[in-house]
Amino acid sequence: MTLPQFTPLAASLFSLLAIGSLLLAFVMLGSRWLRDYMYAFGLQSWLIALLSAAMGHYAQVPELYVIALLTALFRGLLLPYLILRILRRLGVDRELRLKIQPATTLVMGAAAVVLALAVSYRIAGAMGNPSSVVVLALTVMLSMKLIGFLMLAVRHEAISQILGLLILENGIFLGSQVLVPGMPLLIELVILFDLLVAVACFGVLARYLVEHAGTTSSLELRRLVG
Amino acid sequence: MSIRDLALQTGQVVSVLALSPLLQGFILRYEERVQRARGPSLLQPYRDLWKLFHKELVVPEGASMIHFCAPVVAFTAMLIVPLLIPVLTNYPLPLSDMGDILGGGLILTLGSFFITLAGLDSGSAYGGIGSSRSVMITILAEPTLILVLVGIALLAKAMLPFVVNHLLVHEPAVYWSPAHVFLVCAFFILLLVETDRLPIHSSTHIEVYMIEEARILDYSGPLLGLLKWAGMMKQLILYTIFCNVLVLPWALSIHGTALGALGAATALLGKFALVACLVIVVETAQSRLRFYRYQEPLAASFLLAALAVIANQIR
C-alpha cells in the first residue's frame, strides 16, 4: 500500500480539518440538546467535504471533487434536514434522563482519544513509519469510532443513537479520505445511499416507538412483543 | 542592569497598573452597549477607585492581622507577575528570569489564596460562602491550568513565556498547528473562569450566586480599593498572557527603544479590545450555569488541553 506524501502546508490544512471534525464529535458528546447534535453533525460533514476537496486538489484526484460535493449535499444538508424533520415531528428536544453526566462523558471521550492514539502508533509502526498526517488521520478515525460507540452506549433517545451511528460512519469516511484518497466513486455512492436508507429506517422506527411505546427513549423498551 | 532595562521593567508594571481599570471599563461599557443600554463611562473604574481611596476604613469586629495583610499581599502579587511575562518587550528583561510560567501561576494563586483567607477571617456568613465556592472552582480549574501549561511547555520545549512567543512568531506552521489552536481554546475558557465572567460567575453585587464579591464583602475604603484594583490587574495579566504569549504574539518591542515600548503599549490596547469583544459576545450569548454544572466548561477545557498534548505528540 502506498501512502500519499504531502507538502507541509497541505499537511497542516489536513490536520486542522481532521482535528476540527474530532472537536465537533466532542460537541455532540458534551451537549444535551438534540438540535445541537444536528448542527454539529452537519458542520462536521462540511469539514469532511472540504477535506475531500483539498485532498482532490493536492493528490490530483479529480474524482474527489465529486465526492466532496456529494458529501456536502448528502451528509451536510439532506441528512440533517431529514433528522430535523423527524425531531420536529417527535417533539423531543433534549436528552432527559442521562445516566452519565456530559462532563464525565467528555473526560471518557478524552480517554478514548488517548487509546486511539496508542493504537494508531502501533498501526503506524506496522505500516513503516508514515507521515504525521497519516497517524493523525488514523487517530481521528479511531477516536471518532470510539466516540460513536460511546454515544450509542450512554444515550437513550432514538435520535442520539442514530447520530452516534452517523459519527461512527463519518469517522471511517474521514480516515479513508486521507489513507486511501483514490477510493472508487461507486463505493462512496453506495455508502451514501446506505446512510440515507439507515436514516429513513430510523425515522420509521422512531415513529413506531412513539405509537406503540409512547416514548422515544430506548430505556422503555424492556419487553419483547411478538 | 542598564537604566533602559530598569525603565522598561518599571514600564511593564506601570502599564499593567494604569491600563487595568480601562480594560474593565471597556468590557462593562460595551457589554451594556451590546445589550442596547447606555453603559457607564470608560473611565468609571478609575473614578470608583478614586472614591474608594478617599473613604474611611471600617474594620469588622473580630478581624485579625489577615484582614489587613490580604489586600496588600494580593496587590503586591499582581505587581510581581508583570515582571515575569512579556508585556512590552519580546525579550527577557533582567528580572524576568525570577520565575517561569509556573512561577507566575504560583504568584497569581498566592494572591487569590490570601483573599480566600481574608473571606474566612472575619467569620461572616457571606465571606465563608464566597471562599468555599471560589476554592471549589479553583479545585476544578487548577488541573486544567496545569495541563495547559504542560501543553505550552511541550509545544516550545521550554517553560519561559518569551521562548513560546518567539517560537510562535517565527514558525507559522506551529502557530497554525492543532496543538496550538487547542491550547488557545482551553486557555480562553480558563480566562473566562478566572476573570469572573459568565458562564461561571456573575460580578453583580447583589446576587445569591456571588463568588468574587462575596469574599470581599467585609472590606471597605482603601483596602477594598486595593482588592478591586488587584482583581482588575489579575484580569489584565491573564489577558496579557493570552495575547502576548498565545494568540497575538506580534507587535512587541524588539529593541526596547522608547518608541517601540510606546508602540507596544498602543498595540496592547488593540489586542485587549479584540479579546474583550470576544468576551462580551460570550457574556451576552451565555446564561449563567447552575452551580452544579460548573464542571462542564472546565471539563471541556480539560479535554481541549488533553487533546492539545496529544496533537502535539503527533506534530
Coordinates of C-alpha atoms in Angstrom, one line a residue:
Chain A
M1 CA 0.0 0.0 0.0
T2 CA 1.5 3.3 -1.0
L3 CA 0.8 6.3 1.3
P4 CA 0.4 9.8 -0.1
Q5 CA 3.1 12.4 0.6
F6 CA 2.0 16.0 1.2
T7 CA 3.6 19.4 1.4
P8 CA 3.8 21.0 4.9
L9 CA 1.0 23.5 4.2
A10 CA -1.3 20.7 2.9
A11 CA -0.4 18.6 5.9
S12 CA -1.3 21.3 8.4
L13 CA -4.5 22.0 6.5
F14 CA -5.5 18.4 6.6
S15 CA -4.6 18.2 10.3
L16 CA -6.7 21.2 11.1
L17 CA -9.7 19.9 9.3
A18 CA -9.4 16.4 10.8
I19 CA -8.9 17.8 14.3
G20 CA -11.9 20.2 13.7
S21 CA -14.2 17.3 13.0
L22 CA -12.9 15.5 16.1
L23 CA -13.8 18.5 18.1
L24 CA -17.3 18.6 16.6
A25 CA -17.7 15.0 17.7
F26 CA -16.9 16.2 21.2
V27 CA -19.5 18.9 20.9
M28 CA -22.1 16.2 20.2
L29 CA -20.8 14.2 23.1
G30 CA -20.9 17.1 25.5
S31 CA -24.3 18.6 24.7
R32 CA -27.7 17.7 25.9
W33 CA -29.7 19.3 23.1
L34 CA -30.6 17.1 20.2
R35 CA -30.7 20.1 17.9
D36 CA -27.0 20.9 18.8
Y37 CA -26.1 17.4 17.8
M38 CA -27.7 18.0 14.4
Y39 CA -25.8 21.2 13.7
A40 CA -22.5 19.8 14.9
F41 CA -23.1 16.8 12.6
G42 CA -23.9 19.0 9.6
L43 CA -20.8 21.1 10.2
Q44 CA -18.6 18.1 10.6
S45 CA -19.8 16.8 7.3
W46 CA -19.0 20.1 5.7
L47 CA -15.5 19.9 7.2
I48 CA -15.0 16.4 5.8
A49 CA -16.3 17.6 2.4
L50 CA -13.7 20.4 2.5
L51 CA -11.1 17.8 3.4
S52 CA -12.1 15.7 0.4
A53 CA -11.9 18.7 -1.9
A54 CA -8.5 19.7 -0.5
M55 CA -7.3 16.1 -0.9
G56 CA -8.5 16.1 -4.5
H57 CA -6.5 19.3 -5.2
Y58 CA -3.3 18.1 -3.6
A59 CA -3.3 14.5 -4.6
Q60 CA -4.5 15.2 -8.1
V61 CA -7.6 13.0 -7.9
P62 CA -10.4 14.9 -9.7
E63 CA -13.0 12.2 -8.6
L64 CA -12.7 13.6 -5.1
Y65 CA -14.3 16.8 -6.1
V66 CA -17.5 14.9 -7.0
I67 CA -17.2 13.0 -3.7
A68 CA -16.8 16.3 -1.8
L69 CA -19.9 17.7 -3.5
L70 CA -21.9 14.6 -2.7
T71 CA -20.7 14.6 0.9
A72 CA -21.7 18.2 1.4
L73 CA -25.1 17.7 -0.2
F74 CA -26.0 14.4 1.4
R75 CA -24.3 14.4 4.8
G76 CA -24.2 18.2 5.2
L77 CA -27.7 19.1 4.0
L78 CA -30.0 16.2 3.3
L79 CA -29.4 14.0 6.4
P80 CA -29.6 16.9 8.9
Y81 CA -32.8 18.1 7.2
L82 CA -34.3 14.6 7.4
I83 CA -33.4 14.2 11.0
L84 CA -34.5 17.7 11.9
R85 CA -37.9 16.8 10.4
I86 CA -38.1 13.7 12.5
L87 CA -37.1 15.8 15.6
R88 CA -39.9 18.3 14.8
R89 CA -42.5 15.5 14.4
L90 CA -41.4 13.7 17.6
G91 CA -41.3 16.9 19.7
V92 CA -38.3 15.9 21.7
D93 CA -35.6 18.4 22.1
R94 CA -33.2 17.1 24.7
E95 CA -31.9 14.0 26.5
L96 CA -34.0 13.8 29.6
R97 CA -32.5 11.0 31.7
L98 CA -28.8 11.0 31.4
K99 CA -27.1 8.0 33.1
I100 CA -23.7 9.7 32.8
Q101 CA -23.3 13.5 33.0
P102 CA -21.9 15.3 29.9
A103 CA -18.8 16.4 31.8
T104 CA -17.9 12.8 32.7
T105 CA -18.7 11.7 29.1
L106 CA -16.2 14.3 27.9
V107 CA -13.5 13.0 30.1
M108 CA -14.3 9.5 28.9
G109 CA -14.0 10.7 25.4
A110 CA -10.6 12.2 26.1
A111 CA -9.5 8.8 27.4
A112 CA -10.9 7.2 24.2
V113 CA -8.7 9.6 22.2
V114 CA -5.6 8.6 24.2
L115 CA -6.4 4.9 23.5
A116 CA -6.9 5.7 19.8
L117 CA -3.5 7.5 19.7
A118 CA -1.8 4.5 21.3
V119 CA -3.4 2.1 18.8
S120 CA -2.6 4.2 15.8
Y121 CA 1.0 4.4 16.8
R122 CA 1.1 0.7 16.7
I123 CA -0.6 0.6 13.3
A124 CA 1.7 3.3 12.0
G125 CA 4.7 1.3 13.2
A126 CA 3.4 -1.7 11.3
M127 CA 2.9 0.5 8.2
G128 CA 6.5 1.5 8.2
N129 CA 6.5 5.0 9.9
P130 CA 4.3 7.1 7.6
S131 CA 4.0 10.9 7.8
S132 CA 2.4 12.5 10.8
V133 CA -0.8 13.3 8.9
V134 CA -1.5 9.6 8.4
V135 CA -1.0 9.0 12.1
L136 CA -3.4 11.9 12.9
A137 CA -6.0 10.6 10.4
L138 CA -5.8 7.2 12.0
T139 CA -6.1 8.7 15.5
V140 CA -9.1 10.8 14.5
M141 CA -10.7 7.9 12.7
L142 CA -10.4 5.5 15.6
S143 CA -11.4 8.1 18.2
M144 CA -14.5 9.1 16.3
K145 CA -15.4 5.5 16.1
L146 CA -14.9 5.1 19.8
I147 CA -16.9 8.3 20.5
G148 CA -19.7 7.0 18.2
F149 CA -19.8 3.8 20.3
L150 CA -19.7 5.8 23.5
M151 CA -22.7 7.8 22.3
L152 CA -24.6 4.6 21.3
A153 CA -23.9 3.2 24.8
V154 CA -24.7 6.2 27.0
R155 CA -27.5 7.9 25.2
H156 CA -31.1 6.6 25.1
E157 CA -33.0 8.8 22.7
A158 CA -33.6 7.1 19.4
I159 CA -32.2 10.2 17.6
S160 CA -29.0 10.3 19.5
Q161 CA -28.4 6.7 18.7
I162 CA -28.7 7.3 15.0
L163 CA -26.4 10.3 15.4
G164 CA -23.9 8.0 17.2
L165 CA -24.0 5.7 14.2
L166 CA -23.5 8.6 11.8
I167 CA -20.4 9.9 13.7
L168 CA -19.0 6.4 13.5
E169 CA -19.6 6.4 9.8
N170 CA -18.2 9.9 9.4
G171 CA -15.0 8.8 11.2
I172 CA -14.4 5.9 8.9
F173 CA -15.1 8.1 5.9
L174 CA -12.6 10.8 7.1
G175 CA -10.0 8.1 7.6
S176 CA -10.5 6.7 4.2
Q177 CA -10.1 10.1 2.6
V178 CA -6.6 10.6 4.0
L179 CA -5.4 7.0 3.9
V180 CA -6.7 5.8 0.5
P181 CA -7.7 9.0 -1.4
G182 CA -8.4 7.2 -4.6
M183 CA -11.2 5.1 -3.3
P184 CA -13.6 4.4 -6.2
L185 CA -16.6 6.7 -6.6
L186 CA -19.0 3.9 -6.8
I187 CA -18.3 2.7 -3.3
E188 CA -18.9 6.2 -2.0
L189 CA -22.2 6.4 -3.7
V190 CA -23.2 3.1 -2.2
I191 CA -22.3 4.2 1.3
L192 CA -24.2 7.5 0.9
F193 CA -27.3 5.7 -0.2
D194 CA -26.9 3.2 2.7
L195 CA -26.8 6.1 5.1
L196 CA -30.0 7.5 3.5
V197 CA -31.7 4.2 4.0
A198 CA -30.4 4.0 7.6
V199 CA -31.9 7.4 8.5
A200 CA -35.2 6.6 6.8
C201 CA -35.4 3.3 8.7
F202 CA -34.7 5.1 11.9
G203 CA -37.4 7.6 11.2
V204 CA -39.9 4.8 10.7
L205 CA -38.6 3.1 13.8
A206 CA -38.9 6.2 15.9
R207 CA -42.5 6.8 14.9
Y208 CA -43.2 3.2 15.6
L209 CA -41.7 3.6 19.0
V210 CA -43.9 6.6 19.7
E211 CA -47.0 4.9 18.6
H212 CA -46.5 1.6 20.5
A213 CA -44.4 2.5 23.5
G214 CA -45.4 6.2 23.8
T215 CA -41.8 7.3 24.1
T216 CA -38.7 7.8 22.0
S217 CA -36.3 6.6 24.7
S218 CA -34.9 3.1 24.3
L219 CA -34.9 2.8 28.0
E220 CA -38.6 2.0 27.9
L221 CA -38.1 -1.0 25.7
R222 CA -37.8 -3.7 28.2
R223 CA -40.3 -6.2 26.9
L224 CA -40.2 -8.3 23.7
V225 CA -43.5 -8.1 21.9
G226 CA -44.4 -10.6 19.2
Chain B
M1 CA 21.3 46.3 34.6
S2 CA 21.2 49.4 32.5
I3 CA 18.9 52.4 33.0
R4 CA 16.9 51.4 30.0
D5 CA 16.2 47.9 31.2
L6 CA 15.1 49.4 34.5
A7 CA 12.8 51.9 32.8
L8 CA 11.3 49.1 30.6
Q9 CA 10.8 46.8 33.6
T10 CA 9.1 49.6 35.5
G11 CA 7.1 50.5 32.4
Q12 CA 5.7 46.9 32.3
V13 CA 4.4 47.2 35.8
V14 CA 3.1 50.7 35.4
S15 CA 1.3 49.9 32.2
V16 CA -0.4 47.0 33.9
L17 CA -1.3 49.3 36.9
A18 CA -2.6 52.0 34.7
L19 CA -4.4 50.1 32.0
S20 CA -6.3 47.5 34.1
P21 CA -9.2 49.8 35.1
L22 CA -9.5 50.9 31.5
L23 CA -9.9 47.3 30.4
Q24 CA -12.6 46.7 33.0
G25 CA -14.3 49.9 31.9
F26 CA -14.2 48.8 28.3
I27 CA -15.8 45.5 29.0
L28 CA -18.5 46.9 31.2
R29 CA -19.4 49.7 28.8
Y30 CA -19.6 47.8 25.6
E31 CA -21.3 44.9 27.2
E32 CA -24.1 47.3 28.1
R33 CA -23.9 48.8 24.6
V34 CA -24.4 45.4 23.0
Q35 CA -27.4 44.9 25.2
R36 CA -28.8 48.2 23.9
A37 CA -28.2 50.1 27.2
R38 CA -26.0 53.2 27.6
G39 CA -23.4 51.7 29.8
P40 CA -21.1 53.5 32.2
S41 CA -18.2 55.7 31.1
L42 CA -14.9 54.1 30.1
L43 CA -13.3 55.9 33.0
Q44 CA -15.8 54.8 35.6
P45 CA -13.5 52.2 37.2
Y46 CA -10.9 54.9 37.8
R47 CA -13.5 57.1 39.4
D48 CA -14.6 54.2 41.6
L49 CA -11.0 53.6 42.7
W50 CA -10.5 57.3 43.5
K51 CA -13.7 57.3 45.5
L52 CA -12.8 54.2 47.5
F53 CA -9.3 55.5 48.3
H54 CA -10.9 58.6 49.8
K55 CA -13.4 56.8 52.0
E56 CA -12.8 56.0 55.6
L57 CA -11.8 52.5 56.7
V58 CA -14.3 50.4 58.6
V59 CA -13.0 47.2 60.1
P60 CA -15.3 44.4 61.2
E61 CA -15.2 43.2 64.8
G62 CA -13.0 40.1 65.2
A63 CA -10.9 40.9 62.2
S64 CA -7.3 39.8 62.7
M65 CA -4.0 40.7 61.0
I66 CA -5.0 38.7 57.9
H67 CA -7.7 41.3 57.2
F68 CA -5.1 44.0 56.7
C69 CA -2.4 41.7 55.2
A70 CA -4.5 40.1 52.5
P71 CA -5.2 43.2 50.2
V72 CA -1.6 44.2 50.4
V73 CA -0.3 40.7 49.5
A74 CA -2.8 40.3 46.7
F75 CA -1.9 43.7 45.3
T76 CA 1.8 43.0 45.6
A77 CA 1.5 39.7 43.9
M78 CA -0.2 41.3 40.9
L79 CA 2.7 43.8 40.8
I80 CA 5.3 41.0 40.7
V81 CA 3.7 39.0 37.8
P82 CA 4.2 41.7 35.1
L83 CA 7.9 41.4 35.7
L84 CA 7.9 37.8 34.5
I85 CA 5.8 38.0 31.4
P86 CA 6.2 39.8 28.0
V87 CA 4.1 42.9 28.4
L88 CA 6.0 45.4 26.4
T89 CA 9.2 43.7 25.2
N90 CA 9.6 40.4 23.5
Y91 CA 12.9 39.6 25.2
P92 CA 13.5 38.8 28.8
L93 CA 14.4 41.8 31.0
P94 CA 16.9 41.4 33.9
L95 CA 14.4 40.3 36.5
S96 CA 12.3 38.2 34.1
D97 CA 14.2 35.0 35.0
M98 CA 13.0 35.1 38.6
G99 CA 10.3 32.6 37.5
D100 CA 8.8 30.7 34.6
I101 CA 5.2 30.3 33.6
L102 CA 4.5 28.0 36.6
G103 CA 6.1 30.6 38.9
G104 CA 3.8 33.3 37.5
G105 CA 0.9 31.0 38.1
L106 CA 2.0 30.3 41.7
I107 CA 2.1 34.0 42.5
L108 CA -1.3 34.7 40.9
T109 CA -2.7 31.8 43.0
L110 CA -1.0 33.2 46.1
G111 CA -2.9 36.5 45.8
S112 CA -6.1 34.6 45.3
F113 CA -5.3 32.4 48.3
F114 CA -4.9 35.4 50.6
I115 CA -8.2 36.8 49.5
T116 CA -9.8 33.5 50.4
L117 CA -8.2 33.6 53.8
A118 CA -9.5 37.1 54.3
G119 CA -13.0 36.0 53.4
L120 CA -12.9 33.4 56.1
D121 CA -11.1 35.6 58.6
S122 CA -13.9 37.8 60.0
G123 CA -16.3 34.8 60.3
S124 CA -19.2 36.4 58.4
A125 CA -21.5 34.1 56.5
Y126 CA -21.0 35.6 53.1
G127 CA -17.3 35.6 53.3
G128 CA -17.4 31.9 54.1
I129 CA -19.7 31.1 51.2
G130 CA -17.6 33.1 48.8
S131 CA -14.4 31.5 50.0
S132 CA -15.7 27.9 49.8
R133 CA -17.2 28.5 46.3
S134 CA -14.0 30.0 45.0
V135 CA -12.0 27.2 46.4
M136 CA -14.3 24.7 44.7
I137 CA -13.8 26.5 41.3
T138 CA -10.0 26.6 41.9
I139 CA -10.1 22.8 42.5
L140 CA -11.8 22.4 39.2
A141 CA -9.7 24.9 37.3
E142 CA -6.3 24.1 38.6
P143 CA -5.7 20.7 36.9
T144 CA -6.8 22.3 33.6
L145 CA -4.4 25.2 34.1
I146 CA -1.5 22.8 34.9
L147 CA -2.4 20.8 31.8
V148 CA -2.4 23.9 29.6
L149 CA 0.9 24.9 31.0
V150 CA 2.3 21.4 30.3
G151 CA 0.9 21.7 26.8
I152 CA 2.7 25.0 26.3
A153 CA 5.9 23.6 27.7
L154 CA 5.7 20.6 25.3
L155 CA 5.0 22.9 22.4
A156 CA 8.0 25.1 22.9
K157 CA 10.2 22.6 24.9
A158 CA 10.6 25.4 27.4
M159 CA 8.7 26.9 30.4
L160 CA 9.6 30.5 29.6
P161 CA 6.9 32.7 28.0
F162 CA 9.4 34.5 25.9
V163 CA 10.5 31.3 24.2
V164 CA 6.9 30.5 23.4
N165 CA 6.4 34.0 22.0
H166 CA 9.5 33.7 19.7
L167 CA 8.5 30.2 18.5
L168 CA 5.0 31.3 17.5
V169 CA 6.3 34.4 15.7
H170 CA 8.9 32.6 13.8
E171 CA 7.2 29.4 12.8
P172 CA 3.7 29.8 11.3
A173 CA 3.4 26.0 11.0
V174 CA 3.5 25.8 14.8
Y175 CA 1.1 28.7 15.1
W176 CA -1.5 27.0 12.9
S177 CA -0.9 23.6 14.3
P178 CA -3.9 21.9 16.0
A179 CA -2.0 21.7 19.3
H180 CA -1.7 25.5 19.5
V181 CA -5.3 26.0 18.4
F182 CA -6.5 23.7 21.2
L183 CA -4.3 25.4 23.8
V184 CA -5.8 28.8 22.8
C185 CA -9.3 27.4 23.2
A186 CA -8.6 25.8 26.5
F187 CA -6.9 28.9 27.8
F188 CA -9.8 31.1 26.7
I189 CA -12.2 29.0 28.8
L190 CA -9.9 29.4 31.8
L191 CA -9.7 33.1 31.1
L192 CA -13.4 33.4 31.4
V193 CA -13.5 31.4 34.6
E194 CA -10.6 33.1 36.3
T195 CA -11.7 36.7 35.4
D196 CA -15.1 36.4 36.9
R197 CA -17.1 36.2 33.7
L198 CA -20.1 34.2 32.6
P199 CA -20.9 31.2 32.2
I200 CA -19.4 30.8 35.7
H201 CA -19.7 33.9 37.9
S202 CA -21.6 37.0 38.0
S203 CA -19.9 40.2 39.1
T204 CA -23.2 41.8 40.2
H205 CA -23.1 42.9 43.8
I206 CA -26.5 41.7 44.9
E207 CA -26.5 38.1 43.7
V208 CA -27.2 34.9 45.5
Y209 CA -24.6 33.1 43.5
M210 CA -21.9 35.7 44.0
I211 CA -18.4 34.4 44.4
E212 CA -15.7 37.0 44.0
E213 CA -17.8 39.8 45.5
A214 CA -18.8 37.7 48.5
R215 CA -15.2 37.1 49.5
I216 CA -14.5 40.8 49.8
L217 CA -17.9 41.9 51.2
D218 CA -16.4 42.8 54.6
Y219 CA -14.0 45.3 53.2
S220 CA -14.4 49.0 52.8
G221 CA -12.5 52.1 51.9
P222 CA -8.9 52.0 50.7
L223 CA -8.5 48.2 51.4
L224 CA -11.5 47.5 49.2
G225 CA -9.9 49.8 46.6
L226 CA -6.7 47.8 46.7
L227 CA -8.6 44.5 46.3
K228 CA -10.7 45.7 43.4
W229 CA -7.6 47.1 41.7
A230 CA -5.8 43.7 42.3
G231 CA -8.7 41.9 40.7
M232 CA -8.6 44.2 37.6
M233 CA -4.9 43.7 37.4
K234 CA -5.3 39.9 37.5
Q235 CA -7.7 40.2 34.6
L236 CA -5.2 42.3 32.7
I237 CA -2.3 40.0 33.4
L238 CA -4.3 37.0 32.2
Y239 CA -5.3 38.9 29.1
T240 CA -1.6 39.8 28.5
I241 CA -0.6 36.2 28.8
F242 CA -3.4 35.1 26.5
C243 CA -2.5 37.8 23.9
N244 CA 1.3 38.2 24.0
V245 CA 2.2 34.6 24.6
L246 CA -0.5 32.6 22.9
V247 CA -2.8 34.3 20.4
L248 CA -1.2 37.6 19.2
P249 CA 2.5 37.3 19.8
W250 CA 3.3 40.1 17.4
A251 CA 3.7 43.9 17.9
L252 CA 6.0 43.8 20.9
S253 CA 9.1 46.0 21.3
I254 CA 12.1 44.1 19.9
H255 CA 14.9 46.5 20.6
G256 CA 13.5 48.2 23.7
T257 CA 13.5 51.8 22.4
A258 CA 11.1 54.3 23.9
L259 CA 9.2 54.5 20.6
G260 CA 9.0 50.7 20.5
A261 CA 7.7 50.4 24.0
L262 CA 5.1 53.1 23.4
G263 CA 4.0 51.3 20.2
A264 CA 3.8 48.0 22.1
A265 CA 1.6 49.6 24.7
T266 CA -0.7 51.0 22.0
A267 CA -0.8 47.6 20.3
L268 CA -1.7 46.1 23.6
L269 CA -4.8 48.3 23.7
G270 CA -5.9 47.0 20.3
K271 CA -5.3 43.3 21.3
F272 CA -7.2 43.7 24.5
A273 CA -10.1 45.3 22.7
L274 CA -10.2 42.3 20.4
V275 CA -10.2 39.8 23.2
A276 CA -12.6 41.9 25.2
C277 CA -15.1 42.0 22.3
L278 CA -15.0 38.2 22.2
V279 CA -15.6 38.0 26.0
I280 CA -18.5 40.4 25.6
V281 CA -20.0 38.2 22.9
V282 CA -19.7 35.2 25.2
E283 CA -21.2 37.1 28.2
T284 CA -24.1 38.3 26.1
A285 CA -24.9 34.9 24.5
Q286 CA -24.3 32.8 27.6
S287 CA -26.6 32.5 30.6
R288 CA -25.1 31.5 33.9
L289 CA -24.8 27.9 34.6
R290 CA -26.2 26.3 37.7
F291 CA -23.7 25.8 40.5
Y292 CA -23.6 22.0 40.0
R293 CA -22.9 22.4 36.3
Y294 CA -19.7 24.4 36.7
Q295 CA -17.6 21.5 35.9
E296 CA -18.9 21.3 32.4
P297 CA -17.0 24.2 30.8
L298 CA -14.0 23.2 32.8
A299 CA -14.3 19.6 31.7
A300 CA -14.4 20.9 28.1
S301 CA -11.3 23.0 28.8
F302 CA -9.6 20.0 30.3
L303 CA -10.5 17.9 27.3
L304 CA -9.1 20.6 24.9
A305 CA -5.8 20.7 26.9
A306 CA -5.5 16.9 26.8
L307 CA -6.2 17.0 23.1
A308 CA -3.5 19.6 22.7
V309 CA -1.0 17.5 24.4
I310 CA -2.0 14.6 22.1
A311 CA -1.9 16.6 19.0
N312 CA 1.5 17.9 20.0
Q313 CA 2.8 14.3 20.1
I314 CA 1.7 13.7 16.5
R315 CA 3.0 17.0 15.2

